[in-house]
mmCIF file of C-alpha atoms in Angstrom:
data_model
loop_
_atom_site.group_PDB
_atom_site.id
_atom_site.type_symbol
_atom_site.label_atom_id
_atom_site.label_comp_id
_atom_site.label_asym_id
_atom_site.label_seq_id
_atom_site.Cartn_x
_atom_site.Cartn_y
_atom_site.Cartn_z
ATOM 1 C CA MET A 903 0.199 -0.309 0.189
ATOM 2 C CA SER A 904 1.193 3.158 -1.250
ATOM 3 C CA ALA A 905 1.831 5.852 1.049
ATOM 4 C CA SER A 906 -0.330 8.609 -0.447
ATOM 5 C CA ALA A 907 -3.471 6.474 1.086
ATOM 6 C CA PRO A 908 -6.076 7.938 1.869
ATOM 7 C CA ILE A 909 -6.693 9.390 5.843
ATOM 8 C CA THR A 910 -10.326 8.785 4.873
ATOM 9 C CA GLN A 911 -12.309 7.127 1.909
ATOM 10 C CA ASP A 912 -14.415 9.242 -0.071
ATOM 11 C CA VAL A 913 -17.822 8.808 1.700
ATOM 12 C CA MET A 914 -21.491 9.910 1.589
ATOM 13 C CA THR A 915 -23.638 9.297 4.679
ATOM 14 C CA LEU A 916 -26.839 9.067 4.593
ATOM 15 C CA PRO A 917 -29.093 10.951 7.764
ATOM 16 C CA ARG A 918 -30.840 8.595 9.016
ATOM 17 C CA LYS A 919 -34.538 9.175 8.398
ATOM 18 C CA LEU A 920 -35.996 7.915 11.837
ATOM 19 C CA PRO A 921 -38.493 4.503 11.810
ATOM 20 C CA GLU A 922 -42.004 6.403 11.973
ATOM 21 C CA GLY A 923 -43.963 4.674 15.541
ATOM 22 C CA PRO A 924 -43.325 3.612 18.449
ATOM 23 C CA ILE A 925 -39.745 5.381 20.102
ATOM 24 C CA ASN A 926 -37.431 2.829 21.445
ATOM 25 C CA LEU A 927 -36.109 3.370 24.895
ATOM 26 C CA VAL A 928 -33.289 1.478 24.686
ATOM 27 C CA GLY A 929 -30.268 3.376 24.330
ATOM 28 C CA LEU A 930 -31.950 6.677 25.809
ATOM 29 C CA THR A 931 -29.841 8.086 28.585
ATOM 30 C CA ARG A 932 -31.826 8.677 31.977
ATOM 31 C CA ASP A 933 -32.977 12.720 30.111
ATOM 32 C CA ALA A 934 -33.780 11.861 27.177
ATOM 33 C CA MET A 935 -36.481 8.287 28.994
ATOM 34 C CA ARG A 936 -37.496 10.961 31.002
ATOM 35 C CA ASP A 937 -38.754 13.771 27.797
ATOM 36 C CA VAL A 938 -39.528 11.859 26.461
ATOM 37 C CA LEU A 939 -42.365 10.210 29.198
ATOM 38 C CA ILE A 940 -43.371 13.214 29.997
ATOM 39 C CA ALA A 941 -43.522 13.993 25.907
ATOM 40 C CA ASN A 942 -45.913 11.417 25.592
ATOM 41 C CA GLY A 943 -47.762 11.724 29.009
ATOM 42 C CA THR A 944 -46.207 11.379 31.894
ATOM 43 C CA PRO A 945 -46.881 13.454 34.393
ATOM 44 C CA GLU A 946 -44.268 15.615 35.308
ATOM 45 C CA LYS A 947 -44.133 15.006 39.145
ATOM 46 C CA GLN A 948 -44.029 11.233 38.535
ATOM 47 C CA ALA A 949 -41.401 10.821 35.303
ATOM 48 C CA LYS A 950 -38.224 10.592 37.625
ATOM 49 C CA MET A 951 -39.513 7.088 39.425
ATOM 50 C CA ARG A 952 -41.109 5.899 35.952
ATOM 51 C CA VAL A 953 -38.133 6.346 34.777
ATOM 52 C CA GLY A 954 -35.474 4.389 37.272
ATOM 53 C CA GLN A 955 -38.169 1.727 37.158
ATOM 54 C CA ILE A 956 -38.343 1.085 33.428
ATOM 55 C CA TRP A 957 -34.463 2.150 33.503
ATOM 56 C CA GLN A 958 -34.566 -1.157 36.499
ATOM 57 C CA TRP A 959 -36.672 -3.436 34.238
ATOM 58 C CA ILE A 960 -34.932 -2.869 31.069
ATOM 59 C CA TYR A 961 -31.138 -3.278 32.109
ATOM 60 C CA GLN A 962 -31.873 -5.040 35.381
ATOM 61 C CA TRP A 963 -33.512 -7.722 34.904
ATOM 62 C CA GLY A 964 -33.751 -8.454 30.934
ATOM 63 C CA VAL A 965 -37.286 -7.380 30.674
ATOM 64 C CA ARG A 966 -38.618 -6.063 26.853
ATOM 65 C CA ASP A 967 -42.826 -6.068 27.618
ATOM 66 C CA PHE A 968 -43.878 -3.355 29.194
ATOM 67 C CA ASP A 969 -46.952 -5.794 30.586
ATOM 68 C CA SER A 970 -43.804 -7.633 32.702
ATOM 69 C CA MET A 971 -43.296 -4.814 34.617
ATOM 70 C CA THR A 972 -45.597 -5.496 37.806
ATOM 71 C CA ASN A 973 -45.219 -2.136 39.339
ATOM 72 C CA LEU A 974 -46.231 -0.045 37.344
ATOM 73 C CA ALA A 975 -50.147 -0.219 37.658
ATOM 74 C CA LYS A 976 -52.091 -1.575 34.590
ATOM 75 C CA GLY A 977 -52.898 1.082 32.729
ATOM 76 C CA TYR A 978 -49.934 2.934 32.428
ATOM 77 C CA ARG A 979 -48.638 -0.171 30.645
ATOM 78 C CA ALA A 980 -50.616 -0.712 27.846
ATOM 79 C CA GLU A 981 -50.401 3.546 27.856
ATOM 80 C CA LEU A 982 -46.577 2.808 27.680
ATOM 81 C CA ALA A 983 -47.123 -0.062 24.876
ATOM 82 C CA GLU A 984 -48.799 1.703 23.029
ATOM 83 C CA LYS A 985 -45.842 4.834 22.759
ATOM 84 C CA PHE A 986 -43.078 2.710 22.555
ATOM 85 C CA VAL A 987 -41.010 -0.651 22.295
ATOM 86 C CA ILE A 988 -37.982 -2.006 23.850
ATOM 87 C CA GLU A 989 -35.356 -3.658 21.354
ATOM 88 C CA VAL A 990 -32.554 -4.980 20.102
ATOM 89 C CA PRO A 991 -30.614 -5.793 16.833
ATOM 90 C CA GLU A 992 -31.791 -8.900 15.328
ATOM 91 C CA VAL A 993 -29.639 -11.899 14.926
ATOM 92 C CA VAL A 994 -29.040 -13.288 11.583
ATOM 93 C CA THR A 995 -26.020 -15.518 12.855
ATOM 94 C CA ARG A 996 -24.770 -17.239 15.458
ATOM 95 C CA GLN A 997 -21.666 -18.775 14.856
ATOM 96 C CA GLU A 998 -19.594 -20.830 17.910
ATOM 97 C CA SER A 999 -15.571 -21.471 17.646
ATOM 98 C CA GLU A 1000 -13.992 -24.453 18.625
ATOM 99 C CA ASP A 1001 -12.584 -22.305 21.909
ATOM 100 C CA GLY A 1002 -15.922 -20.823 22.818
ATOM 101 C CA THR A 1003 -15.640 -18.090 21.910
ATOM 102 C CA ARG A 1004 -18.906 -16.699 20.173
ATOM 103 C CA LYS A 1005 -20.192 -14.814 16.959
ATOM 104 C CA TYR A 1006 -22.693 -12.897 15.783
ATOM 105 C CA LEU A 1007 -24.468 -11.014 12.767
ATOM 106 C CA VAL A 1008 -26.919 -9.037 13.740
ATOM 107 C CA ARG A 1009 -29.695 -6.889 11.878
ATOM 108 C CA ILE A 1010 -29.128 -3.391 12.320
ATOM 109 C CA ALA A 1011 -31.820 -0.639 11.402
ATOM 110 C CA GLY A 1012 -32.596 -0.136 7.595
ATOM 111 C CA GLY A 1013 -31.441 -4.440 7.536
ATOM 112 C CA HIS A 1014 -27.801 -3.573 7.366
ATOM 113 C CA GLU A 1015 -24.680 -5.850 9.693
ATOM 114 C CA VAL A 1016 -22.725 -5.858 11.508
ATOM 115 C CA GLU A 1017 -20.548 -8.467 13.927
ATOM 116 C CA VAL A 1018 -20.250 -8.917 17.885
ATOM 117 C CA VAL A 1019 -17.379 -11.622 19.342
ATOM 118 C CA TYR A 1020 -18.582 -13.166 23.120
ATOM 119 C CA ILE A 1021 -15.208 -13.949 24.290
ATOM 120 C CA PRO A 1022 -14.429 -16.523 27.415
ATOM 121 C CA GLU A 1023 -11.655 -16.217 29.001
ATOM 122 C CA GLU A 1024 -10.395 -17.542 32.644
ATOM 123 C CA GLY A 1025 -12.461 -15.670 35.319
ATOM 124 C CA ARG A 1026 -13.856 -13.086 33.186
ATOM 125 C CA GLY A 1027 -16.225 -12.936 29.912
ATOM 126 C CA THR A 1028 -15.535 -9.805 26.861
ATOM 127 C CA LEU A 1029 -18.205 -8.628 24.892
ATOM 128 C CA CYS A 1030 -15.967 -6.383 21.104
ATOM 129 C CA VAL A 1031 -18.942 -4.686 20.460
ATOM 130 C CA SER A 1032 -19.003 -2.881 17.192
ATOM 131 C CA SER A 1033 -19.768 0.778 17.073
ATOM 132 C CA GLN A 1034 -20.193 2.169 12.656
ATOM 133 C CA VAL A 1035 -21.048 -0.086 9.822
ATOM 134 C CA GLY A 1036 -18.164 -0.356 8.091
ATOM 135 C CA CYS A 1037 -15.750 1.881 9.097
ATOM 136 C CA THR A 1038 -13.513 5.208 7.331
ATOM 137 C CA LEU A 1039 -9.608 4.436 8.568
ATOM 138 C CA THR A 1040 -8.187 2.197 5.650
ATOM 139 C CA CYS A 1041 -6.422 0.751 7.715
ATOM 140 C CA SER A 1042 -4.085 -0.936 5.351
ATOM 141 C CA PHE A 1043 -3.245 -4.037 7.891
ATOM 142 C CA CYS A 1044 -7.131 -4.625 8.639
ATOM 143 C CA HIS A 1045 -9.867 -5.995 6.421
ATOM 144 C CA THR A 1046 -12.775 -4.230 8.247
ATOM 145 C CA GLY A 1047 -11.703 -2.271 6.997
ATOM 146 C CA THR A 1048 -11.876 -2.902 3.736
ATOM 147 C CA GLN A 1049 -15.295 -1.845 3.989
ATOM 148 C CA LYS A 1050 -16.695 1.671 3.746
ATOM 149 C CA LEU A 1051 -18.269 3.277 5.576
ATOM 150 C CA VAL A 1052 -21.838 2.624 5.799
ATOM 151 C CA ARG A 1053 -23.043 4.816 8.911
ATOM 152 C CA ASN A 1054 -22.848 5.131 13.258
ATOM 153 C CA LEU A 1055 -24.362 2.958 15.160
ATOM 154 C CA THR A 1056 -27.240 5.315 17.212
ATOM 155 C CA ALA A 1057 -26.333 3.913 21.207
ATOM 156 C CA ALA A 1058 -29.461 1.464 21.005
ATOM 157 C CA GLU A 1059 -27.924 -0.569 18.508
ATOM 158 C CA ILE A 1060 -24.194 -0.357 20.835
ATOM 159 C CA ILE A 1061 -25.607 -1.191 24.005
ATOM 160 C CA GLY A 1062 -28.561 -3.292 22.644
ATOM 161 C CA GLN A 1063 -25.174 -5.780 21.489
ATOM 162 C CA VAL A 1064 -24.389 -5.862 24.924
ATOM 163 C CA MET A 1065 -28.238 -7.059 25.563
ATOM 164 C CA VAL A 1066 -28.849 -9.433 22.709
ATOM 165 C CA ALA A 1067 -24.651 -11.241 25.134
ATOM 166 C CA ARG A 1068 -26.700 -11.594 27.928
ATOM 167 C CA ASP A 1069 -29.748 -12.919 26.107
ATOM 168 C CA ASP A 1070 -27.593 -15.125 24.317
ATOM 169 C CA LEU A 1071 -25.783 -16.187 28.406
ATOM 170 C CA ASP A 1072 -28.828 -16.783 29.767
ATOM 171 C CA GLU A 1073 -27.249 -13.805 32.156
ATOM 172 C CA TRP A 1074 -30.581 -12.031 33.659
ATOM 173 C CA PRO A 1075 -30.685 -11.707 36.756
ATOM 174 C CA GLU A 1076 -34.230 -13.570 37.905
ATOM 175 C CA THR A 1077 -36.875 -10.667 38.572
ATOM 176 C CA GLY A 1078 -36.437 -9.320 42.608
ATOM 177 C CA THR A 1079 -32.697 -11.000 42.643
ATOM 178 C CA ARG A 1080 -29.136 -9.764 43.049
ATOM 179 C CA THR A 1081 -27.443 -12.631 41.700
ATOM 180 C CA GLU A 1082 -23.948 -12.248 42.795
ATOM 181 C CA GLU A 1083 -21.998 -14.930 41.288
ATOM 182 C CA ALA A 1084 -19.577 -14.186 38.256
ATOM 183 C CA ARG A 1085 -20.658 -12.352 35.739
ATOM 184 C CA LEU A 1086 -20.470 -14.625 31.975
ATOM 185 C CA LEU A 1087 -19.731 -10.956 29.627
ATOM 186 C CA SER A 1088 -17.492 -8.931 33.472
ATOM 187 C CA ASN A 1089 -15.332 -7.032 30.586
ATOM 188 C CA ILE A 1090 -16.558 -4.521 27.074
ATOM 189 C CA VAL A 1091 -14.158 -3.905 24.536
ATOM 190 C CA LEU A 1092 -14.423 -1.143 21.782
ATOM 191 C CA MET A 1093 -12.722 -2.902 19.256
ATOM 192 C CA GLY A 1094 -15.012 -4.005 17.341
ATOM 193 C CA MET A 1095 -16.189 -2.539 13.662
ATOM 194 C CA GLY A 1096 -15.188 0.887 13.099
ATOM 195 C CA GLU A 1097 -13.821 4.079 14.585
ATOM 196 C CA PRO A 1098 -15.547 4.342 17.730
ATOM 197 C CA LEU A 1099 -14.894 8.827 18.480
ATOM 198 C CA TYR A 1100 -15.874 9.385 15.034
ATOM 199 C CA ASN A 1101 -18.792 8.368 16.908
ATOM 200 C CA PHE A 1102 -18.041 9.722 19.781
ATOM 201 C CA GLU A 1103 -21.376 11.197 21.457
ATOM 202 C CA ASN A 1104 -23.373 7.276 20.496
ATOM 203 C CA VAL A 1105 -20.873 5.698 21.776
ATOM 204 C CA ARG A 1106 -20.023 7.682 25.663
ATOM 205 C CA ASP A 1107 -24.126 7.526 25.744
ATOM 206 C CA ALA A 1108 -23.820 4.003 24.959
ATOM 207 C CA MET A 1109 -21.626 3.116 28.043
ATOM 208 C CA LYS A 1110 -23.057 5.028 30.101
ATOM 209 C CA ILE A 1111 -25.906 2.984 29.878
ATOM 210 C CA ALA A 1112 -23.247 -0.137 31.082
ATOM 211 C CA MET A 1113 -21.953 2.025 33.297
ATOM 212 C CA ASP A 1114 -25.580 2.703 35.644
ATOM 213 C CA PRO A 1115 -26.012 0.614 38.347
ATOM 214 C CA GLU A 1116 -29.381 0.382 38.049
ATOM 215 C CA GLY A 1117 -28.592 -1.784 35.456
ATOM 216 C CA ILE A 1118 -25.851 -3.479 33.801
ATOM 217 C CA GLN A 1119 -23.372 -2.202 36.261
ATOM 218 C CA LEU A 1120 -20.221 -3.206 34.177
ATOM 219 C CA SER A 1121 -17.700 -1.138 36.516
ATOM 220 C CA ARG A 1122 -15.220 1.782 33.666
ATOM 221 C CA ARG A 1123 -13.084 -0.225 35.091
ATOM 222 C CA ARG A 1124 -13.555 -3.584 32.717
ATOM 223 C CA ILE A 1125 -14.666 -0.980 29.301
ATOM 224 C CA THR A 1126 -12.783 -0.552 26.796
ATOM 225 C CA LEU A 1127 -12.306 1.949 24.134
ATOM 226 C CA SER A 1128 -9.666 1.520 21.101
ATOM 227 C CA THR A 1129 -8.857 4.327 18.759
ATOM 228 C CA SER A 1130 -7.089 4.679 16.160
ATOM 229 C CA GLY A 1131 -6.501 7.873 17.976
ATOM 230 C CA VAL A 1132 -8.461 10.123 16.626
ATOM 231 C CA VAL A 1133 -6.788 13.391 19.160
ATOM 232 C CA PRO A 1134 -9.429 15.512 19.767
ATOM 233 C CA GLU A 1135 -12.103 13.165 21.134
ATOM 234 C CA ILE A 1136 -8.775 11.568 23.623
ATOM 235 C CA HIS A 1137 -9.009 14.389 26.136
ATOM 236 C CA ARG A 1138 -13.285 14.274 25.948
ATOM 237 C CA THR A 1139 -13.089 10.424 26.605
ATOM 238 C CA ALA A 1140 -11.331 10.818 29.525
ATOM 239 C CA ALA A 1141 -13.884 13.372 30.839
ATOM 240 C CA GLU A 1142 -16.803 11.654 29.134
ATOM 241 C CA ILE A 1143 -16.042 8.162 30.089
ATOM 242 C CA GLY A 1144 -13.265 7.246 32.288
ATOM 243 C CA CYS A 1145 -13.446 4.320 30.840
ATOM 244 C CA GLN A 1146 -9.777 2.023 30.032
ATOM 245 C CA LEU A 1147 -7.981 3.311 26.333
ATOM 246 C CA ALA A 1148 -6.908 1.198 23.770
ATOM 247 C CA VAL A 1149 -4.420 3.065 20.720
ATOM 248 C CA SER A 1150 -4.119 1.204 17.417
ATOM 249 C CA PHE A 1151 -0.614 1.595 17.340
ATOM 250 C CA HIS A 1152 1.090 -0.614 15.427
ATOM 251 C CA ALA A 1153 4.596 1.554 14.765
ATOM 252 C CA THR A 1154 7.255 3.210 15.428
ATOM 253 C CA THR A 1155 7.748 5.705 12.999
ATOM 254 C CA ASP A 1156 5.554 8.054 11.287
ATOM 255 C CA GLU A 1157 6.193 6.893 7.943
ATOM 256 C CA VAL A 1158 5.529 3.281 9.149
ATOM 257 C CA ARG A 1159 2.361 4.292 10.774
ATOM 258 C CA ASN A 1160 1.618 6.512 7.894
ATOM 259 C CA LYS A 1161 1.086 3.325 5.347
ATOM 260 C CA LEU A 1162 -0.333 1.012 7.969
ATOM 261 C CA VAL A 1163 -2.137 3.634 10.125
ATOM 262 C CA PRO A 1164 -3.984 6.333 7.441
ATOM 263 C CA ILE A 1165 -5.790 8.953 10.276
ATOM 264 C CA ASN A 1166 -1.351 9.234 11.443
ATOM 265 C CA LYS A 1167 -0.960 12.037 8.875
ATOM 266 C CA ARG A 1168 -3.906 13.601 10.822
ATOM 267 C CA TRP A 1169 -2.455 14.040 14.064
ATOM 268 C CA ASN A 1170 0.963 11.970 14.455
ATOM 269 C CA ILE A 1171 2.971 9.998 16.240
ATOM 270 C CA GLU A 1172 4.786 12.430 18.803
ATOM 271 C CA GLU A 1173 0.859 14.659 18.711
ATOM 272 C CA LEU A 1174 -0.482 11.389 19.409
ATOM 273 C CA LEU A 1175 1.434 10.928 22.986
ATOM 274 C CA ASP A 1176 0.919 13.789 24.199
ATOM 275 C CA ALA A 1177 -3.090 13.185 24.647
ATOM 276 C CA LEU A 1178 -2.340 10.139 25.838
ATOM 277 C CA ARG A 1179 0.317 10.960 28.789
ATOM 278 C CA ALA A 1180 -2.412 13.409 29.718
ATOM 279 C CA TYR A 1181 -5.280 10.734 29.540
ATOM 280 C CA PRO A 1182 -4.375 8.339 32.869
ATOM 281 C CA LYS A 1183 -4.676 11.307 34.479
ATOM 282 C CA VAL A 1184 -7.831 13.207 33.285
ATOM 283 C CA SER A 1185 -9.851 9.823 33.741
ATOM 284 C CA ASN A 1186 -8.276 8.464 36.778
ATOM 285 C CA SER A 1187 -7.248 5.493 34.613
ATOM 286 C CA GLU A 1188 -3.675 2.660 35.415
ATOM 287 C CA ARG A 1189 -2.317 2.721 31.598
ATOM 288 C CA ILE A 1190 -3.113 2.834 28.988
ATOM 289 C CA THR A 1191 -2.442 -0.317 26.062
ATOM 290 C CA PHE A 1192 -0.874 0.107 23.184
ATOM 291 C CA GLU A 1193 -1.884 -2.215 20.381
ATOM 292 C CA TYR A 1194 0.937 -3.659 17.890
ATOM 293 C CA VAL A 1195 -0.561 -5.288 14.805
ATOM 294 C CA MET A 1196 2.849 -8.195 14.679
ATOM 295 C CA LEU A 1197 3.396 -7.659 10.639
ATOM 296 C CA LYS A 1198 6.861 -8.761 8.612
ATOM 297 C CA GLY A 1199 9.234 -7.037 8.398
ATOM 298 C CA VAL A 1200 7.034 -3.709 8.175
ATOM 299 C CA ASN A 1201 7.116 -3.122 12.268
ATOM 300 C CA ASP A 1202 8.694 -6.475 14.594
ATOM 301 C CA SER A 1203 12.247 -5.464 14.362
ATOM 302 C CA ASP A 1204 14.076 -5.406 17.848
ATOM 303 C CA GLU A 1205 14.729 -1.606 16.464
ATOM 304 C CA ASP A 1206 11.222 -1.018 16.586
ATOM 305 C CA ALA A 1207 10.879 -2.142 20.321
ATOM 306 C CA HIS A 1208 14.303 0.302 21.632
ATOM 307 C CA ARG A 1209 11.861 2.545 19.183
ATOM 308 C CA LEU A 1210 8.858 2.263 21.049
ATOM 309 C CA VAL A 1211 9.958 2.008 25.323
ATOM 310 C CA GLU A 1212 10.929 4.942 24.229
ATOM 311 C CA LEU A 1213 8.276 6.652 22.951
ATOM 312 C CA ILE A 1214 6.173 5.956 25.433
ATOM 313 C CA LYS A 1215 8.163 6.497 27.706
ATOM 314 C CA GLY A 1216 6.367 8.800 31.248
ATOM 315 C CA ILE A 1217 2.852 6.895 29.856
ATOM 316 C CA PRO A 1218 2.019 4.134 32.036
ATOM 317 C CA ALA A 1219 1.246 1.930 29.636
ATOM 318 C CA LYS A 1220 1.306 -2.294 29.194
ATOM 319 C CA ILE A 1221 2.145 -3.292 24.764
ATOM 320 C CA ASN A 1222 -0.141 -6.069 23.662
ATOM 321 C CA LEU A 1223 1.319 -7.784 21.203
ATOM 322 C CA ILE A 1224 -1.437 -8.553 17.849
ATOM 323 C CA PRO A 1225 -0.707 -12.257 15.835
ATOM 324 C CA PHE A 1226 -1.410 -10.633 12.221
ATOM 325 C CA ASN A 1227 -4.775 -12.366 11.169
ATOM 326 C CA GLU A 1228 -4.266 -12.571 7.930
ATOM 327 C CA TRP A 1229 -7.417 -12.423 5.874
ATOM 328 C CA PRO A 1230 -8.470 -13.250 2.355
ATOM 329 C CA GLY A 1231 -6.263 -10.748 -0.141
ATOM 330 C CA SER A 1232 -3.671 -9.339 2.509
ATOM 331 C CA PRO A 1233 -1.209 -7.846 1.375
ATOM 332 C CA TYR A 1234 0.356 -8.722 5.349
ATOM 333 C CA GLU A 1235 2.083 -11.968 6.680
ATOM 334 C CA ARG A 1236 1.792 -12.589 10.579
ATOM 335 C CA SER A 1237 5.383 -12.586 12.305
ATOM 336 C CA SER A 1238 7.275 -15.009 13.958
ATOM 337 C CA ASN A 1239 6.951 -16.545 16.724
ATOM 338 C CA ASN A 1240 10.104 -16.328 17.228
ATOM 339 C CA ARG A 1241 10.318 -12.216 16.461
ATOM 340 C CA ILE A 1242 6.964 -11.720 18.336
ATOM 341 C CA ARG A 1243 9.173 -13.196 21.505
ATOM 342 C CA ALA A 1244 12.061 -11.455 20.779
ATOM 343 C CA PHE A 1245 10.048 -7.728 20.247
ATOM 344 C CA ALA A 1246 8.219 -8.751 23.517
ATOM 345 C CA ASP A 1247 11.546 -10.214 25.625
ATOM 346 C CA ILE A 1248 13.097 -6.051 24.813
ATOM 347 C CA VAL A 1249 9.433 -5.123 26.166
ATOM 348 C CA TYR A 1250 9.206 -6.495 29.817
ATOM 349 C CA ASN A 1251 12.792 -5.750 29.721
ATOM 350 C CA ALA A 1252 12.177 -2.268 30.690
ATOM 351 C CA GLY A 1253 9.503 -3.005 32.226
ATOM 352 C CA TYR A 1254 6.623 -3.042 30.615
ATOM 353 C CA ALA A 1255 3.713 -5.755 30.322
ATOM 354 C CA SER A 1256 3.518 -6.951 27.094
ATOM 355 C CA PRO A 1257 1.038 -10.097 26.354
ATOM 356 C CA VAL A 1258 1.034 -11.903 23.237
ATOM 357 C CA ARG A 1259 -2.281 -11.908 22.757
ATOM 358 C CA LYS A 1260 -3.394 -15.143 22.105
ATOM 359 C CA PRO A 1261 -5.628 -15.830 18.704
ATOM 360 C CA ARG A 1262 -9.023 -16.739 19.156
ATOM 361 C CA GLY A 1263 -12.179 -17.177 17.081
ATOM 362 C CA GLU A 1264 -10.315 -17.645 13.560
ATOM 363 C CA ASP A 1265 -11.817 -20.787 12.935
ATOM 364 C CA ILE A 1266 -14.844 -18.670 12.248
ATOM 365 C CA MET A 1267 -12.833 -15.974 10.921
ATOM 366 C CA ALA A 1268 -14.016 -13.924 14.946
ATOM 367 C CA ALA A 1269 -10.812 -12.594 14.783
ATOM 368 C CA CYS A 1270 -8.989 -8.918 15.230
ATOM 369 C CA GLY A 1271 -9.491 -7.734 12.150
ATOM 370 C CA GLN A 1272 -11.220 -9.863 10.325
ATOM 371 C CA LEU A 1273 -14.781 -8.485 11.145
ATOM 372 C CA LYS A 1274 -17.116 -9.260 8.962
ATOM 373 C CA SER A 1275 -15.122 -10.853 6.230
ATOM 374 C CA ALA A 1276 -16.640 -14.445 7.296
ATOM 375 C CA THR A 1277 -19.865 -12.191 5.082
ATOM 376 C CA GLU A 1278 -17.856 -10.282 2.605
ATOM 377 C CA ARG A 1279 -16.250 -13.218 1.764
ATOM 378 C CA ALA A 1280 -19.755 -15.527 1.797
ATOM 379 C CA ARG A 1281 -21.013 -12.857 -1.089
ATOM 380 C CA LYS A 1282 -17.893 -11.618 -3.668
ATOM 381 C CA SER A 1283 -14.849 -13.323 -4.820
ATOM 382 C CA ARG A 1284 -11.766 -13.695 -3.511
ATOM 383 C CA LYS A 1285 -10.521 -12.464 -6.383
ATOM 384 C CA GLN A 1286 -12.426 -9.270 -5.739
ATOM 385 C CA ILE A 1287 -12.620 -9.546 -2.501
ATOM 386 C CA GLU A 1288 -7.929 -9.242 -3.238
ATOM 387 C CA ALA A 1289 -8.880 -5.958 -6.541
ATOM 388 C CA GLU A 1290 -10.750 -4.379 -2.550
ATOM 389 C CA ALA A 1291 -7.875 -3.998 -0.952
ATOM 390 C CA GLY A 1292 -5.442 -3.352 -3.716
ATOM 391 C CA MET A 1293 -3.500 -5.943 -4.365
ATOM 392 C CA ASN A 1294 -4.076 -6.318 -7.948
ATOM 393 C CA GLY A 1295 -3.124 -2.816 -9.120
#
């Protein structure tokens, strides 16, 4: 891929026409829910209490119909059912990997599809959530980036992915109980399709819902937002969400990062690192995770490892080394295990944690950078995919 790759593709996103008919309560902040309840006949004095009750039914118990909300008067439940719905994305396909990873293809308004991946691990379960249909970023090693951006997901579609996974895991507690068992879905990573910070407000509102103590109740330390480096929004993330931050770093010189992560031409390594230095202080986050995909002969030398250590000096950090997940027509190869180990040792010896991420769900194309590939592949010939990835020109 040439260094003159565009920062973003030429895309035209059509403004979404909101569907007519009942309003979906999923994805509304508490204030927004209060406003729509009042606008639709709930007396203002009761509105705050009603929000609390409905919120608990939706997000604590996972209830989807108003009739089951037994602490609301029958007449009020009927009114709600006339004017509102509680809707989450529709699961089109569900695949389970040999390693237990689950991948859901979900359909959202407009017939678009995004992928959601659940990764079970010892003592925790992580849900990888998408924030956009497609992506603007054209990172040359990422298959997800070979699809043009269609549109941003709404807050309902983002938190809806969490609700869909909890449905599948059968993880809503029985009404009236508080489950103390270990969570099957204990962590969220915004690392699916899209750049979360190009959809800031919807991502923020969805994560506020996930963190709300009256509902899904995930601590902000259990939510990690991954950005390719949208510098102006990094400070906002610290101030308005306060979750953990991961950055798709992938290179130690601007020359290489410009090719791998073209957004680097807008905000280079130095500007990005300045924003990252301030992040832990503002958000009270322990450390930044630097994601680094290992590409054979591109960014995996000992010199790169030493440069990386120099660059991140003074930032509380962990380096996640990601063996490259190959996809049809991909222009890169995965670094050898020996090379990855040598790189990891240099970083580790400099005092940073340097875990090598174990590829998960490769057999169902659910690994990092592969999302949507299975469905793309089902629809397109290899030649078409290679052409779109710029392989045969």
